[in-house]
mmCIF file of C-alpha atoms in Angstrom:
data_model
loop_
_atom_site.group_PDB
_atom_site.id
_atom_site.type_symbol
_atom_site.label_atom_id
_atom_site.label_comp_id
_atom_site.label_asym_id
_atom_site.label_seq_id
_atom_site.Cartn_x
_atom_site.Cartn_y
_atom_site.Cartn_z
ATOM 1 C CA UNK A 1 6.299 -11.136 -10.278
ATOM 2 C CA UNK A 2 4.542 -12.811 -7.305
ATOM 3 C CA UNK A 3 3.580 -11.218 -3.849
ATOM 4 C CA UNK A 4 5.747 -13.443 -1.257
ATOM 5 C CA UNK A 5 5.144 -11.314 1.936
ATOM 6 C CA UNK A 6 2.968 -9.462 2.731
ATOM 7 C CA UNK A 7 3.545 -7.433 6.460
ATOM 8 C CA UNK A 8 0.911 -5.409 7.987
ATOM 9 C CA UNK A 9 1.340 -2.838 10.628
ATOM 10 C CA UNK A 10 -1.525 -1.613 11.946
ATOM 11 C CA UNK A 11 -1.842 1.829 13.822
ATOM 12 C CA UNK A 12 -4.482 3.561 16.384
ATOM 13 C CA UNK A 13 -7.059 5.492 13.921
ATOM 14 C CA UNK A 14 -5.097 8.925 12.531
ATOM 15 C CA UNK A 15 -8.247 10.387 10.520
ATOM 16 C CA UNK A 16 -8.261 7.920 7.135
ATOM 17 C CA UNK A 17 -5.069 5.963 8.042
ATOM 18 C CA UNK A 18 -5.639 2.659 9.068
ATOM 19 C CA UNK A 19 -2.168 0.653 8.746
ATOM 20 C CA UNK A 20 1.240 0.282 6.932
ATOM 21 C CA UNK A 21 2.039 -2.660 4.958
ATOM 22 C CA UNK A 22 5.802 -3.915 3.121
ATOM 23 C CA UNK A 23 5.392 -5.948 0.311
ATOM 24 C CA UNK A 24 7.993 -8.726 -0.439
ATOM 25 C CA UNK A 25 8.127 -9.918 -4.198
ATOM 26 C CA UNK A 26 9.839 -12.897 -5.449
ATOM 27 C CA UNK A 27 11.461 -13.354 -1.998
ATOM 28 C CA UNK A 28 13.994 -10.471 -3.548
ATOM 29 C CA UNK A 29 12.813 -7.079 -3.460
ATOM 30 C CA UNK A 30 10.173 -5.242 -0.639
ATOM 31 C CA UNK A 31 8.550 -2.187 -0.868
ATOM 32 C CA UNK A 32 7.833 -0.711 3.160
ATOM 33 C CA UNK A 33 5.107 1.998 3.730
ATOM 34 C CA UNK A 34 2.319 1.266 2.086
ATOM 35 C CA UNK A 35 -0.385 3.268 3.263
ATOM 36 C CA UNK A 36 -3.533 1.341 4.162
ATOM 37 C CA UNK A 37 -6.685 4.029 4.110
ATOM 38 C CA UNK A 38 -10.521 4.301 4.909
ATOM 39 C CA UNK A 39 -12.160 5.812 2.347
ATOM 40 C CA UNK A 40 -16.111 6.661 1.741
ATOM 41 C CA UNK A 41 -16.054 3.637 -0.600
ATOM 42 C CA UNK A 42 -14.125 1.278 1.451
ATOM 43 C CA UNK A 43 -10.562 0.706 2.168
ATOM 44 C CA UNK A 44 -7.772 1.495 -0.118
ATOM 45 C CA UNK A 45 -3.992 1.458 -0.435
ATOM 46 C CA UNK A 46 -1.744 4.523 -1.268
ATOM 47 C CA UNK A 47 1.829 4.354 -2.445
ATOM 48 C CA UNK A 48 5.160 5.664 -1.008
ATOM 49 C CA UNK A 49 5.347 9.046 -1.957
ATOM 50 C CA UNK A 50 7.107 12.143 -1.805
ATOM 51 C CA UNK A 51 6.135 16.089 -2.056
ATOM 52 C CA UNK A 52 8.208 17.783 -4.760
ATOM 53 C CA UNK A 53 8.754 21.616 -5.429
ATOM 54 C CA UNK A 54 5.649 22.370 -7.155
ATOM 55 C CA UNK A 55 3.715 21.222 -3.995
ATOM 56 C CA UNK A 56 2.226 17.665 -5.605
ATOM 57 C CA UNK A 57 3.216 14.109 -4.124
ATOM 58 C CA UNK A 58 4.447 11.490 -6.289
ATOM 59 C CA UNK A 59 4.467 7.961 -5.848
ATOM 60 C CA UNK A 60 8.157 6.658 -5.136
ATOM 61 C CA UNK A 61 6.981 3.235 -6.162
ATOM 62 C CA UNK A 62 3.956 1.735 -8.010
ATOM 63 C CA UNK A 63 2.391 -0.747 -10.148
ATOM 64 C CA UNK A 64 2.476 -0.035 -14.282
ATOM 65 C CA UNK A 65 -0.643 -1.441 -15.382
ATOM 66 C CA UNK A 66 -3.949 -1.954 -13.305
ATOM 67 C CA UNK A 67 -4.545 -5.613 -13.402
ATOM 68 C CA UNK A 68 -1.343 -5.540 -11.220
ATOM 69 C CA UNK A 69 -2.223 -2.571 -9.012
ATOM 70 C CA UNK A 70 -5.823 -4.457 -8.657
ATOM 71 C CA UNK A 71 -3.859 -7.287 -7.333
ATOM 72 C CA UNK A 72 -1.658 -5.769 -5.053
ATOM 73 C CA UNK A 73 -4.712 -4.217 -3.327
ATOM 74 C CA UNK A 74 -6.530 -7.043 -2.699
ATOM 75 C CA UNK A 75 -3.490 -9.204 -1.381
ATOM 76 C CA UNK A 76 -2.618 -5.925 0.851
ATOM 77 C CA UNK A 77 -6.278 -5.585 2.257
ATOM 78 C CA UNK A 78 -7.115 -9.360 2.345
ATOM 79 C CA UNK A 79 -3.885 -9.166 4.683
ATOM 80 C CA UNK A 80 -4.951 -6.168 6.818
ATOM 81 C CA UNK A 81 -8.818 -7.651 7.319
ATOM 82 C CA UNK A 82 -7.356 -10.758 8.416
ATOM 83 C CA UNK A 83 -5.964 -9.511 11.269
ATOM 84 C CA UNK A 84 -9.003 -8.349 12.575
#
């Protein structure tokens, strides 16, 4: 599966939240709301999620493994710095 688009909305500073990204893969299939985040050991992405009864957020959406998830990342935050 290859990243084809990558789409980076940036927003004015809400505590850690830096941006929103959606994530086109093989020109087919996008994921929106990415959350792009400021953490104390640099920047981060979080998945779509949702709150379920018990309280706890779960990811709508996410990578299986972690060479994957390491990849989406970088493509995600290489996208966001660039825009600085």
């Amino acid at each position: 599966m290859e990243i084809t688009d990558i789409r980076i909305k940036k927003v004015e500073r809400e505590g850690n939240l830096l941006g929103y990204a959606s994530v086109t893969f093989d020109d087919v299939f996008v994921v929106h709301n990415i959350r792009i985040m400021s953490g104390r050991n640099g920047n981060y992405i979080m998945m779509p999620n949702r709150k379920v009864k018990s309280g706890e957020f779960k990811d709508i959406a996410h990578p299986i493994n972690t060479e994957f998830r390491r990849k989406l990342e970088s493509s995600i935050l290489e996208a966001y710095n660039s825009l600085e």
